[in-house]
Every structure is written in C-alpha cells, then in structure tokens.
Short mmCIF file of C-alpha atoms in Angstrom, two decimals:
data_model
loop_
_atom_site.label_atom_id
_atom_site.label_comp_id
_atom_site.label_asym_id
_atom_site.label_seq_id
_atom_site.Cartn_x
_atom_site.Cartn_y
_atom_site.Cartn_z
CA MET J 1 -19.11 -21.83 34.95
CA GLU J 2 -16.51 -19.07 35.14
CA THR J 3 -13.34 -19.30 37.15
CA LYS J 4 -12.36 -16.16 39.07
CA LEU J 5 -8.75 -17.06 39.62
CA LEU J 6 -7.19 -13.68 39.09
CA PRO J 7 -9.94 -11.12 39.71
CA ARG J 8 -7.63 -8.17 38.96
CA THR J 9 -5.65 -9.68 36.13
CA THR J 10 -6.46 -7.44 33.17
CA LYS J 11 -7.19 -4.01 34.70
CA PRO J 12 -3.82 -3.22 36.33
CA MET J 13 -1.90 -4.85 33.46
CA GLU J 14 -3.56 -2.84 30.70
CA GLY J 15 -2.24 0.42 32.13
CA ASN J 16 1.33 -0.78 32.57
CA PRO J 17 2.42 -3.44 30.05
CA LYS J 18 5.83 -3.72 31.74
CA ASP J 19 4.27 -5.22 34.87
CA LYS J 20 4.57 -9.00 35.09
CA TRP J 21 2.99 -11.70 37.20
CA THR J 22 5.61 -13.13 39.55
CA SER J 23 3.48 -15.67 41.44
CA LEU J 24 1.01 -17.92 39.61
CA ILE J 25 1.99 -21.53 40.29
CA HIS J 26 0.21 -21.60 43.67
CA HIS J 27 -3.16 -21.30 41.90
CA LEU J 28 -2.75 -24.90 40.72
CA ASN J 29 -4.13 -26.28 43.98
CA GLU J 30 -6.51 -29.17 44.68
CA ASP J 31 -9.78 -27.21 44.55
CA TYR J 32 -8.85 -25.47 41.33
CA LEU J 33 -7.68 -28.66 39.59
CA LYS J 34 -10.91 -30.43 40.59
CA GLU J 35 -12.82 -27.65 38.86
CA CYS J 36 -10.54 -28.02 35.83
CA PHE J 37 -11.30 -31.74 35.72
CA GLN J 38 -15.05 -31.03 35.54
CA ARG J 39 -14.44 -29.11 32.31
CA LEU J 40 -12.94 -32.11 30.51
CA LYS J 41 -15.00 -33.95 27.92
CA ARG J 42 -16.17 -37.26 29.30
CA ASP J 43 -15.87 -39.13 25.99
CA ALA J 44 -12.45 -37.75 25.00
CA ALA J 45 -9.80 -40.06 23.56
CA THR J 46 -7.28 -41.59 25.97
CA GLY J 47 -3.58 -40.81 26.19
CA VAL J 48 -0.62 -43.20 26.29
CA ASP J 49 -1.68 -44.67 29.66
CA GLY J 50 -5.12 -45.68 28.36
CA VAL J 51 -6.93 -44.15 31.36
CA THR J 52 -10.34 -42.67 30.52
CA VAL J 53 -11.87 -39.58 32.12
CA ARG J 54 -14.54 -41.70 33.83
CA GLU J 55 -11.93 -44.10 35.23
CA TYR J 56 -9.90 -41.19 36.61
CA GLU J 57 -13.07 -39.78 38.17
CA THR J 58 -13.80 -42.90 40.24
CA ASN J 59 -10.98 -41.95 42.62
CA LEU J 60 -10.81 -38.23 41.85
CA GLU J 61 -10.05 -36.91 45.35
CA ASP J 62 -7.01 -39.16 45.83
CA ASN J 63 -5.81 -38.68 42.26
CA ILE J 64 -5.86 -34.88 42.50
CA ARG J 65 -4.30 -34.88 45.97
CA GLU J 66 -1.45 -37.11 44.79
CA LEU J 67 -1.02 -35.01 41.63
CA VAL J 68 -0.68 -31.76 43.61
CA ALA J 69 1.80 -33.42 46.01
CA ARG J 70 4.01 -34.44 43.06
CA MET J 71 3.75 -30.95 41.55
CA LYS J 72 4.86 -29.31 44.80
CA ALA J 73 7.84 -31.66 45.06
CA TRP J 74 8.64 -31.12 41.36
CA LYS J 75 8.27 -34.84 40.73
CA TYR J 76 5.46 -34.32 38.23
CA TYR J 77 6.52 -34.88 34.63
CA PRO J 78 3.89 -34.82 31.84
CA GLN J 79 3.60 -38.05 29.90
CA SER J 80 4.37 -38.05 26.19
CA VAL J 81 1.33 -37.43 23.99
CA ARG J 82 -0.19 -40.21 21.92
CA ARG J 83 0.03 -39.27 18.26
CA VAL J 84 -2.82 -40.09 15.91
CA TYR J 85 -3.54 -38.90 12.40
CA ILE J 86 -6.74 -37.58 10.89
CA PRO J 87 -7.25 -37.26 7.12
CA LYS J 88 -7.25 -33.83 5.46
CA ALA J 89 -9.26 -32.80 2.41
CA ASP J 90 -6.14 -32.76 0.17
CA GLY J 91 -5.40 -36.43 0.93
CA SER J 92 -2.65 -35.79 3.47
CA GLU J 93 -2.96 -36.38 7.21
CA ARG J 94 -2.95 -34.00 10.16
CA PRO J 95 -1.10 -35.18 13.31
CA LEU J 96 -2.87 -34.83 16.65
CA GLY J 97 -1.29 -35.24 20.06
CA ILE J 98 -3.57 -36.67 22.76
CA PRO J 99 -2.41 -36.08 26.38
CA SER J 100 -3.30 -38.32 29.32
CA VAL J 101 -6.23 -37.34 31.57
CA GLU J 102 -3.92 -36.17 34.35
CA ASP J 103 -1.99 -33.96 31.94
CA LYS J 104 -5.26 -32.58 30.54
CA VAL J 105 -6.25 -31.47 34.04
CA VAL J 106 -3.00 -29.54 34.54
CA GLN J 107 -3.13 -28.13 31.01
CA MET J 108 -6.67 -26.90 31.62
CA GLY J 109 -5.44 -25.10 34.74
CA ILE J 110 -2.54 -23.47 32.89
CA LYS J 111 -4.77 -22.53 29.96
CA GLN J 112 -7.27 -20.65 32.13
CA ILE J 113 -4.53 -18.74 33.93
CA LEU J 114 -2.87 -17.78 30.63
CA GLU J 115 -6.19 -16.63 29.21
CA GLN J 116 -6.84 -14.35 32.16
CA VAL J 117 -3.34 -12.90 32.07
CA PHE J 118 -3.19 -12.29 28.31
CA GLU J 119 -6.80 -11.59 27.30
CA GLY J 120 -6.42 -7.90 28.11
CA GLU J 121 -3.29 -7.81 25.94
CA PHE J 122 -4.71 -9.47 22.80
CA LEU J 123 -5.80 -7.22 19.93
CA ASP J 124 -9.17 -7.02 18.16
CA VAL J 125 -7.73 -8.60 14.98
CA SER J 126 -7.55 -11.97 16.77
CA TYR J 127 -10.68 -14.14 17.02
CA GLY J 128 -9.53 -17.73 17.56
CA PHE J 129 -9.96 -19.56 20.89
CA ARG J 130 -10.83 -16.45 22.86
CA PRO J 131 -13.75 -15.90 25.27
CA ASN J 132 -16.90 -14.54 23.59
CA ARG J 133 -15.31 -14.71 20.13
CA SER J 134 -15.99 -17.22 17.38
CA CYS J 135 -15.38 -18.08 13.73
CA HIS J 136 -18.59 -16.28 12.81
CA ASP J 137 -17.37 -13.10 14.49
CA ALA J 138 -14.25 -13.26 12.31
CA LEU J 139 -16.39 -13.87 9.20
CA GLU J 140 -18.63 -10.93 10.07
CA ALA J 141 -15.59 -8.69 10.59
CA LEU J 142 -14.28 -9.73 7.16
CA ASP J 143 -17.68 -9.04 5.61
CA LYS J 144 -17.82 -5.53 7.07
CA CYS J 145 -14.24 -4.86 6.03
CA ILE J 146 -14.82 -5.79 2.37
CA MET J 147 -18.30 -4.26 2.15
CA THR J 148 -17.60 -0.91 3.82
CA LYS J 149 -13.91 -0.19 3.19
CA PRO J 150 -11.92 0.48 -0.01
CA VAL J 151 -10.57 -3.06 -0.29
CA ASN J 152 -9.04 -3.97 -3.65
CA TYR J 153 -6.69 -6.83 -2.72
CA VAL J 154 -6.70 -9.72 -0.26
CA VAL J 155 -3.50 -11.39 0.91
CA ASP J 156 -4.44 -15.00 1.65
CA VAL J 157 -1.73 -16.54 3.85
CA ASP J 158 -1.16 -20.11 4.98
CA ILE J 159 1.55 -20.75 7.60
CA GLU J 160 3.10 -24.09 6.77
CA LYS J 161 2.73 -26.66 9.60
CA PHE J 162 2.40 -23.92 12.20
CA PHE J 163 1.76 -26.07 15.29
CA ASP J 164 4.64 -28.40 14.35
CA THR J 165 7.21 -25.64 13.86
CA VAL J 166 6.63 -23.21 16.75
CA ASP J 167 10.03 -22.30 18.20
CA HIS J 168 10.09 -23.11 21.94
CA LYS J 169 12.64 -20.43 22.76
CA TRP J 170 10.62 -17.64 21.14
CA LEU J 171 7.37 -19.02 22.58
CA ILE J 172 8.65 -18.90 26.16
CA GLU J 173 10.05 -15.43 25.53
CA ALA J 174 6.56 -14.36 24.41
CA VAL J 175 4.99 -15.77 27.58
CA GLN J 176 7.65 -14.00 29.64
CA GLN J 177 6.36 -10.64 28.40
CA ARG J 178 3.65 -10.87 31.07
CA ILE J 179 4.73 -13.73 33.35
CA ALA J 180 7.91 -13.84 35.46
CA ASP J 181 6.98 -16.83 37.66
CA ARG J 182 9.92 -19.16 36.91
CA ASN J 183 8.15 -22.22 38.28
CA PHE J 184 5.08 -21.59 36.14
CA LEU J 185 7.27 -21.15 33.06
CA ARG J 186 9.20 -24.29 33.97
CA LEU J 187 5.95 -26.27 34.01
CA ILE J 188 5.04 -25.03 30.53
CA VAL J 189 8.47 -26.04 29.24
CA ARG J 190 7.97 -29.55 30.62
CA PHE J 191 4.79 -29.88 28.55
CA LEU J 192 6.55 -28.62 25.44
CA LYS J 193 9.39 -31.11 25.91
CA ALA J 194 7.20 -34.10 26.92
CA GLY J 195 7.69 -35.83 23.58
CA VAL J 196 5.46 -37.93 21.34
CA MET J 197 4.62 -41.63 21.38
CA GLU J 198 3.78 -43.08 17.98
CA GLU J 199 3.28 -46.82 17.40
CA GLY J 200 5.31 -47.65 20.48
CA ARG J 201 8.22 -45.38 19.53
CA TYR J 202 9.16 -42.34 21.61
CA MET J 203 10.22 -39.16 19.80
CA GLU J 204 11.62 -36.02 21.42
CA THR J 205 10.06 -32.65 20.63
CA ASP J 206 12.48 -29.74 20.25
CA LYS J 207 9.89 -27.52 18.56
CA GLY J 208 6.14 -27.28 18.08
CA THR J 209 3.14 -27.62 20.33
CA PRO J 210 0.88 -30.59 19.53
CA GLN J 211 -2.57 -30.02 18.07
CA GLY J 212 -5.04 -31.72 20.37
CA GLY J 213 -3.41 -30.38 23.53
CA ILE J 214 -5.63 -28.14 25.65
CA ILE J 215 -2.83 -25.65 26.15
CA SER J 216 -1.82 -25.39 22.47
CA PRO J 217 -4.42 -22.84 21.20
CA VAL J 218 -3.70 -20.24 23.89
CA LEU J 219 0.06 -20.66 23.43
CA ALA J 220 -0.43 -20.20 19.68
CA ASN J 221 -2.38 -16.99 20.31
CA ILE J 222 0.36 -15.64 22.58
CA TYR J 223 3.05 -16.52 20.03
CA LEU J 224 1.22 -14.92 17.08
CA HIS J 225 0.16 -11.93 19.15
CA TYR J 226 3.77 -10.81 19.57
CA ILE J 227 5.27 -11.86 16.24
CA LEU J 228 2.31 -11.02 13.99
CA ASP J 229 -0.58 -9.00 15.48
CA LYS J 230 1.45 -6.31 17.28
CA TRP J 231 3.93 -6.13 14.42
CA PHE J 232 1.13 -5.50 11.90
CA GLU J 233 -0.73 -2.94 14.03
CA GLU J 234 2.28 -1.06 15.42
CA LYS J 235 4.92 -1.37 12.66
CA VAL J 236 3.19 -2.10 9.36
CA LYS J 237 -0.03 -0.06 9.41
CA PRO J 238 1.55 3.28 10.41
CA GLN J 239 3.75 3.09 7.29
CA LEU J 240 0.87 2.49 4.87
CA LYS J 241 -0.84 5.20 2.84
CA GLY J 242 -3.92 3.16 1.93
CA TYR J 243 -6.38 1.12 3.99
CA ALA J 244 -5.34 -2.26 5.43
CA GLN J 245 -6.88 -4.68 7.91
CA MET J 246 -5.92 -8.11 9.21
CA ILE J 247 -8.36 -10.74 10.50
CA ARG J 248 -6.86 -13.78 12.23
CA TYR J 249 -8.36 -16.95 13.63
CA ALA J 250 -5.57 -19.00 15.31
CA ASP J 251 -2.96 -19.55 12.53
CA ASP J 252 -5.45 -18.85 9.72
CA PHE J 253 -5.56 -15.22 8.62
CA VAL J 254 -6.24 -12.86 5.70
CA VAL J 255 -5.17 -9.24 5.21
CA CYS J 256 -7.22 -6.77 3.15
CA PHE J 257 -5.47 -3.94 1.29
CA GLN J 258 -6.43 -0.93 -0.76
CA SER J 259 -3.12 -0.72 -2.63
CA GLU J 260 -1.64 -3.54 -4.72
CA LYS J 261 1.90 -2.28 -4.14
CA GLU J 262 1.43 -2.24 -0.37
CA ALA J 263 -0.09 -5.73 -0.48
CA GLU J 264 2.99 -7.02 -2.33
CA GLU J 265 5.39 -5.26 0.02
CA PHE J 266 3.57 -6.66 3.04
CA ASN J 267 3.69 -10.18 1.59
CA LYS J 268 7.48 -9.95 1.23
CA ALA J 269 7.94 -8.43 4.69
CA LEU J 270 5.69 -11.11 6.21
CA LYS J 271 7.89 -13.93 4.89
CA GLU J 272 10.95 -12.30 6.45
CA ARG J 273 9.14 -11.67 9.73
CA LEU J 274 7.87 -15.25 10.07
CA GLY J 275 11.23 -16.69 8.99
CA ARG J 276 12.94 -14.86 11.84
CA TYR J 277 10.75 -16.79 14.30
CA GLY J 278 11.05 -20.23 12.74
CA LEU J 279 7.91 -20.11 10.59
CA LYS J 280 7.32 -19.95 6.86
CA THR J 281 4.40 -19.44 4.52
CA SER J 282 3.23 -22.12 2.11
CA GLU J 283 4.19 -20.97 -1.39
CA SER J 284 1.43 -23.04 -3.02
CA LYS J 285 -1.35 -21.81 -0.71
CA SER J 286 -0.39 -18.16 -0.09
CA ARG J 287 -1.31 -15.56 -2.72
CA ILE J 288 -2.49 -12.03 -3.43
CA ILE J 289 -6.00 -11.84 -4.92
CA GLU J 290 -7.58 -8.86 -6.64
CA PHE J 291 -10.91 -8.63 -4.85
CA GLY J 292 -13.62 -6.12 -3.99
CA ARG J 293 -16.26 -3.91 -5.61
CA TYR J 294 -13.75 -2.03 -7.80
CA ALA J 295 -11.96 -5.22 -8.80
CA ARG J 296 -15.33 -6.70 -9.76
CA GLN J 297 -16.22 -3.65 -11.85
CA LYS J 298 -12.84 -3.79 -13.59
CA ALA J 299 -13.14 -7.55 -14.28
CA LYS J 300 -16.68 -7.04 -15.61
CA GLU J 301 -15.51 -4.37 -18.07
CA GLN J 302 -12.69 -6.65 -19.28
CA GLY J 303 -14.93 -9.71 -19.44
CA LYS J 304 -12.80 -11.62 -16.94
CA GLY J 305 -13.63 -13.64 -13.87
CA LEU J 306 -12.64 -12.55 -10.35
CA GLY J 307 -10.54 -14.63 -7.98
CA THR J 308 -11.83 -16.33 -4.83
CA PHE J 309 -10.23 -17.22 -1.51
CA ASP J 310 -11.00 -19.66 1.30
CA PHE J 311 -11.21 -18.64 4.94
CA LEU J 312 -12.57 -20.65 7.89
CA GLY J 313 -14.20 -23.31 5.73
CA PHE J 314 -15.92 -20.88 3.33
CA THR J 315 -15.07 -19.85 -0.21
CA HIS J 316 -15.44 -16.07 -0.53
CA TYR J 317 -16.35 -14.82 -3.98
CA SER J 318 -17.67 -11.74 -5.76
CA ASP J 319 -21.48 -11.79 -5.84
CA GLU J 320 -24.16 -9.24 -6.63
CA THR J 321 -27.56 -8.24 -5.30
CA ARG J 322 -30.77 -8.37 -7.29
CA LYS J 323 -30.15 -4.73 -8.20
CA GLY J 324 -26.72 -5.59 -9.59
CA LYS J 325 -24.67 -4.13 -6.74
CA PHE J 326 -21.58 -5.83 -5.36
CA LYS J 327 -21.81 -8.04 -2.29
CA LEU J 328 -19.49 -10.55 -0.68
CA GLY J 329 -20.64 -14.09 -1.42
CA ARG J 330 -19.85 -17.12 0.72
CA LYS J 331 -20.35 -20.83 0.26
CA THR J 332 -18.97 -23.97 1.87
CA SER J 333 -15.51 -24.50 0.39
CA ARG J 334 -15.19 -27.47 -1.92
CA LYS J 335 -12.52 -29.22 0.15
CA LYS J 336 -14.54 -28.80 3.36
CA PHE J 337 -17.70 -30.06 1.66
CA ILE J 338 -15.91 -33.19 0.41
CA GLN J 339 -14.30 -33.70 3.83
CA LYS J 340 -17.65 -33.47 5.63
CA VAL J 341 -19.37 -35.85 3.19
CA LYS J 342 -16.55 -38.38 3.58
CA ALA J 343 -16.73 -38.13 7.37
CA MET J 344 -20.50 -38.70 7.25
CA ASN J 345 -19.97 -41.75 5.04
CA VAL J 346 -17.41 -43.25 7.44
CA TRP J 347 -19.69 -42.68 10.45
CA LEU J 348 -22.78 -44.19 8.80
CA LYS J 349 -20.78 -47.23 7.72
CA SER J 350 -19.50 -47.73 11.28
CA VAL J 351 -22.90 -47.54 13.04
CA ARG J 352 -25.22 -49.26 10.58
CA ASN J 353 -24.97 -52.67 12.29
CA LEU J 354 -24.14 -51.59 15.84
CA ILE J 355 -27.48 -50.08 16.84
CA PRO J 356 -31.04 -50.01 15.39
CA VAL J 357 -31.77 -47.48 12.64
CA LYS J 358 -34.16 -45.43 14.79
CA GLU J 359 -31.38 -44.83 17.33
CA TRP J 360 -28.61 -43.70 14.98
CA TRP J 361 -31.17 -41.75 12.93
CA LYS J 362 -31.55 -39.33 15.87
CA VAL J 363 -27.77 -38.92 16.04
CA LEU J 364 -27.73 -38.25 12.29
CA GLY J 365 -30.23 -35.44 12.89
CA ARG J 366 -28.00 -33.90 15.55
CA LYS J 367 -24.98 -34.12 13.24
CA LEU J 368 -26.90 -32.29 10.52
CA ILE J 369 -27.95 -29.56 12.96
CA GLY J 370 -24.29 -29.16 13.99
CA HIS J 371 -23.35 -28.75 10.32
CA TYR J 372 -26.11 -26.20 9.73
CA ARG J 373 -25.17 -24.20 12.83
CA TYR J 374 -21.67 -23.65 11.49
CA TYR J 375 -22.29 -23.38 7.75
CA GLY J 376 -25.73 -21.74 8.06
CA ILE J 377 -24.57 -18.29 7.03
CA SER J 378 -26.29 -15.84 4.65
CA GLY J 379 -25.95 -16.93 1.03
CA ASN J 380 -24.94 -20.54 1.75
CA MET J 381 -28.36 -22.23 1.61
CA GLN J 382 -27.65 -24.03 -1.66
CA ALA J 383 -24.51 -25.75 -0.32
CA MET J 384 -26.33 -26.79 2.87
CA ARG J 385 -29.22 -28.28 0.89
CA LEU J 386 -26.74 -30.21 -1.23
CA PHE J 387 -25.08 -31.55 1.94
CA SER J 388 -28.50 -32.58 3.28
CA ILE J 389 -29.23 -34.47 0.06
CA GLU J 390 -25.84 -36.22 0.14
CA ALA J 391 -26.33 -37.24 3.78
CA SER J 392 -29.76 -38.68 2.98
CA LYS J 393 -28.35 -40.64 0.02
CA LEU J 394 -25.58 -42.08 2.19
CA ALA J 395 -28.05 -43.05 4.89
CA TYR J 396 -30.16 -44.93 2.31
CA LYS J 397 -27.04 -46.60 0.93
CA TRP J 398 -25.84 -47.94 4.29
CA ILE J 399 -29.30 -48.98 5.48
CA ASN J 400 -29.29 -51.35 2.51
CA ARG J 401 -25.82 -52.70 3.29
CA ARG J 402 -26.51 -54.07 6.73
CA SER J 403 -26.61 -57.54 5.14
CA GLN J 404 -26.37 -59.12 1.70
CA LYS J 405 -30.11 -58.60 1.22
CA ARG J 406 -31.55 -55.29 0.13
CA SER J 407 -33.74 -54.42 3.12
CA TYR J 408 -35.24 -51.06 2.07
CA THR J 409 -36.80 -49.96 -1.18
CA TYR J 410 -36.54 -46.26 -1.92
CA THR J 411 -40.31 -45.92 -1.51
CA ARG J 412 -40.10 -47.44 1.96
CA TYR J 413 -37.13 -45.23 2.80
CA CYS J 414 -39.08 -42.11 1.80
CA LEU J 415 -42.00 -43.26 3.95
CA PHE J 416 -39.62 -43.73 6.91
CA LYS J 417 -38.25 -40.22 6.35
CA GLU J 418 -41.78 -38.82 6.24
CA TYR J 419 -42.52 -40.16 9.73
CA ASN J 420 -38.97 -39.47 10.98
CA PRO J 421 -37.98 -36.24 9.22
CA LEU J 422 -34.40 -35.05 9.26
CA PRO J 423 -33.71 -31.40 10.19
CA GLU J 424 -33.97 -29.00 7.27
CA PRO J 425 -31.12 -26.57 6.45
CA LYS J 426 -31.50 -23.24 8.20
CA ILE J 427 -29.64 -19.91 8.19
CA TYR J 428 -28.37 -19.31 11.74
CA HIS J 429 -26.02 -16.40 11.05
CA LEU J 430 -27.44 -13.41 9.19
CA THR J 431 -25.16 -10.85 7.58
CA TYR J 432 -26.57 -7.36 7.96
CA THR J 433 -23.65 -5.44 6.48
CA LEU J 434 -25.26 -4.97 3.09
CA SER J 435 -28.53 -3.51 4.35
CA ARG J 436 -26.87 -1.54 7.14
CA PHE J 437 -24.09 0.12 5.16
CA ALA J 438 -24.87 -0.17 1.44
CA GLY J 439 -26.76 3.11 1.37
CA SER J 440 -23.81 5.00 2.81
CA ILE J 441 -21.33 3.85 0.15
CA THR J 442 -20.98 5.75 -3.10
CA GLU J 443 -21.83 3.40 -5.92
CA GLU J 444 -18.79 4.16 -8.09
CA PRO J 445 -16.30 6.20 -6.02
CA CYS J 446 -12.90 7.13 -7.34
CA VAL J 447 -10.18 4.94 -5.80
CA GLU J 448 -7.66 7.80 -5.88
CA ASN J 449 -10.02 10.10 -4.00
CA LEU J 450 -10.71 7.43 -1.40
CA GLN J 451 -7.00 6.90 -0.90
CA ALA J 452 -6.47 10.64 -0.49
CA ARG J 453 -9.22 10.84 2.13
CA PHE J 454 -7.68 7.96 4.09
CA CYS J 455 -4.26 9.58 3.92
CA GLU J 456 -5.72 12.79 5.30
CA GLY J 457 -7.34 10.83 8.12
CA ARG J 458 -10.94 11.72 7.23
#
C-alpha cells in the first residue's frame, strides 16, 4: 500500500534545491492518520500508557478524531517513551525507546511525509531505511566496489552512541533545508523533547532521538545526509587523486580508498567533521585496514595475514577462487552469530512449557528461514549450517528440560525431526560480481598506473 500524499514532491524539488515546503501539517488529517494506523504492527510493545494496538483499534474512529482535534488546537503533546534495554553481543545493553500507540500513529504520518520530501535529495551512497533499498543492496555495492575498483584500504568507522547524541539544533536545521512549515517543525521538536520514562522516573531529553521510534531512522538519514554524505561527495572526493567510495547504512558505514595517505587524511578530517555536529567516532572500533587484491598479494609475498572488517552483520575477509584469484569473502560475524544463538536459546527456554512441541516447532522453522533469508549470501553456507546445528541442539536440550524427567532420547528426537524436518540453509542472495567483472580486470595491474588513469579521468 503506497501513500500518494505529495504527488509532486521530488520532481520540482530536484531542479531547485532552494525551494522549500511551506505547508505540510494539514496532511495529518483523519483519513491519513487512519491509514498510518493500519501500518502499525499489531503485536508491537506498548508505551508508557500500556495501551496496545488492538485496544486502540476498538474505538479507532473516535480516537483518531479526538487526536486530530487536539493537534489542531495545539493541545497534543507526545508522551514520554518507555525505555527498555536489549543485550548487545559485547555484553553491554542497547537502550530502546517505545512510544505509545497514539504517538506511533503521528510518527508514522511524519515519517512518510519526510520520506517523500527528502527521498529525491538523498544520495546513492545511502542504503538504510529507504524505499526499495536494503542491507543486501549495500553489501552488493561494497562487493562491486572492492572487486572492480582499485581498493587498497578500507576505513571502518563506528559512530559512538549515534542515536543518543544527535544534536537537536543541527537536526532541525537539516530538516529546514527542505521544509519551512513552522508548525510541522514544531511537532517534530515536541517528539524530540518528549523525554524518557525509565522505571517510573522521568528524564528530559536535550539531545538524541530514541531507537525504537518510527521517526528516528528517517531523521537519522536526514542528519547524516547533510553532515556526512554531501560533505564526502561534494567536498572530500573532488580533492582526492585516487579512487574513493563510501557505503552507508543508517549510522553504519565504510569508506574504500586507493591511497593509504588519503585514507588517513580522511579519517582525521572525519573526526573533526563529526565533532562539529556533536558526534564522535569510537576509537576502539574505528580503524584503517589494508584490504583488496593488491593488499592480499603483498601479504602473501610477505607471509602475513590480511585484516578483516565487519559490516552489516558480516565479517568481510580476503578469499580466493578455485583458480587462486582474489575474491571478497563474507561470513556471519562472530558477535552476531553468538548473539543470534543466545537469542534462540532464550526463546526456546521461554516457550518449551507454554505450548506443545509441534506448535513451537513450526515457529522455530520460520525463525530459521528468517535467519537464512538475511545471512543466506554467497560464501556463507558454512556459518548458516553451523547455526542450524546449534539451533537443533538447543531445541533438543529444552525439549528435555520441560520437567525433571528426560522425556526424549536422541534417537527419538532424530525420528521426530525426520517426520517434522526443519528448513535447510539456503543461499538467497547471489553475488555475481566475480563472474560478471573478473574477466575485465587485469590480473596484476600496476597500482601507480591505475592511479594515473583515475587522475586523468579515464
């Protein structure tokens, strides 16, 4: 279902970036907000008021009518978000902010308007939370970049606590680049300043946009578009002599370089650029890695190993084809693998006594398919098979812990699996870069010559 709120949003704006939208708030009417409500997940967690989506739906017409009336009278104030924590792979916790159902409806409306206004402005380097773009598109772009361009270094950057440190002043200034509707901007500010409720204590928010909020991803894209994407494409790249390319998914991004010196200079300039806008890179997680076909050849001659880097849940490493040629290898990152196994263990433990085995067994199959659909990328079959084995072991473990008695022998468990097979790992995302471009790349080209050709624009 596609909303056609602003049918001429992108076309006129692309030609004249100085034009701004001066009237948007009126789109948040009853009919539109009802449509926004239908897009909410029915089983989503509740906010501070404890109202579920299904409860709100029982009296939807009156609820939306009363909501719009309050918005028109400027008596609508978003409730504070309920803060919860989810564990991270490194043992720390990630804070999530869960809005109330009513606030989710309004946020959904704002999100869709912002997407239509800014989508024509966003650059190709950005892949996160955009229509018709996905993590796998970003991974494919990275694959083509490393396999077909003279990449020798990768700058792996981690912005420290990005969503918690976004500067509200700079964020609103970024939104104002295309929107001049003061009432619409005022509504966004109210969401940013709504505050957080944690264990019964209210805390003000003078910076950041909570993860878990529907509006947060698009605001993050707008913020990083102006302070990072445009800066890199319009200020950094024109000054470089060698090849460089950035690939960003939300606040997670890598930058490929041909020249080590330019990679180092960019890394220093990036810290200054982010610091100006209230952000900073994580010193322990950000680094420059020597990577690529020439780096692999050099490491091979010196008898050394080549570095790896993680991006979007995958560890990228130097691999080779059966003929000994370089190719980009990918496998599920160790921390993501451990995180997924732990999550599977927690879920199996929680459901083992709630419902019969045959019922949760079907859900287990769907969870495995979901895992395969994301991690089922060329070259990652071994990691997926290992995950399948671990999931099966955990299922057997918790089937036998439904009571103090051991209820299933392993032989019986294998027989049950034979009649109720779990989905097998499958590659869903094929990488064609190697077969499509490998023949057009000189096997051992001179780096200096390549750099000269790029400088000359050939």
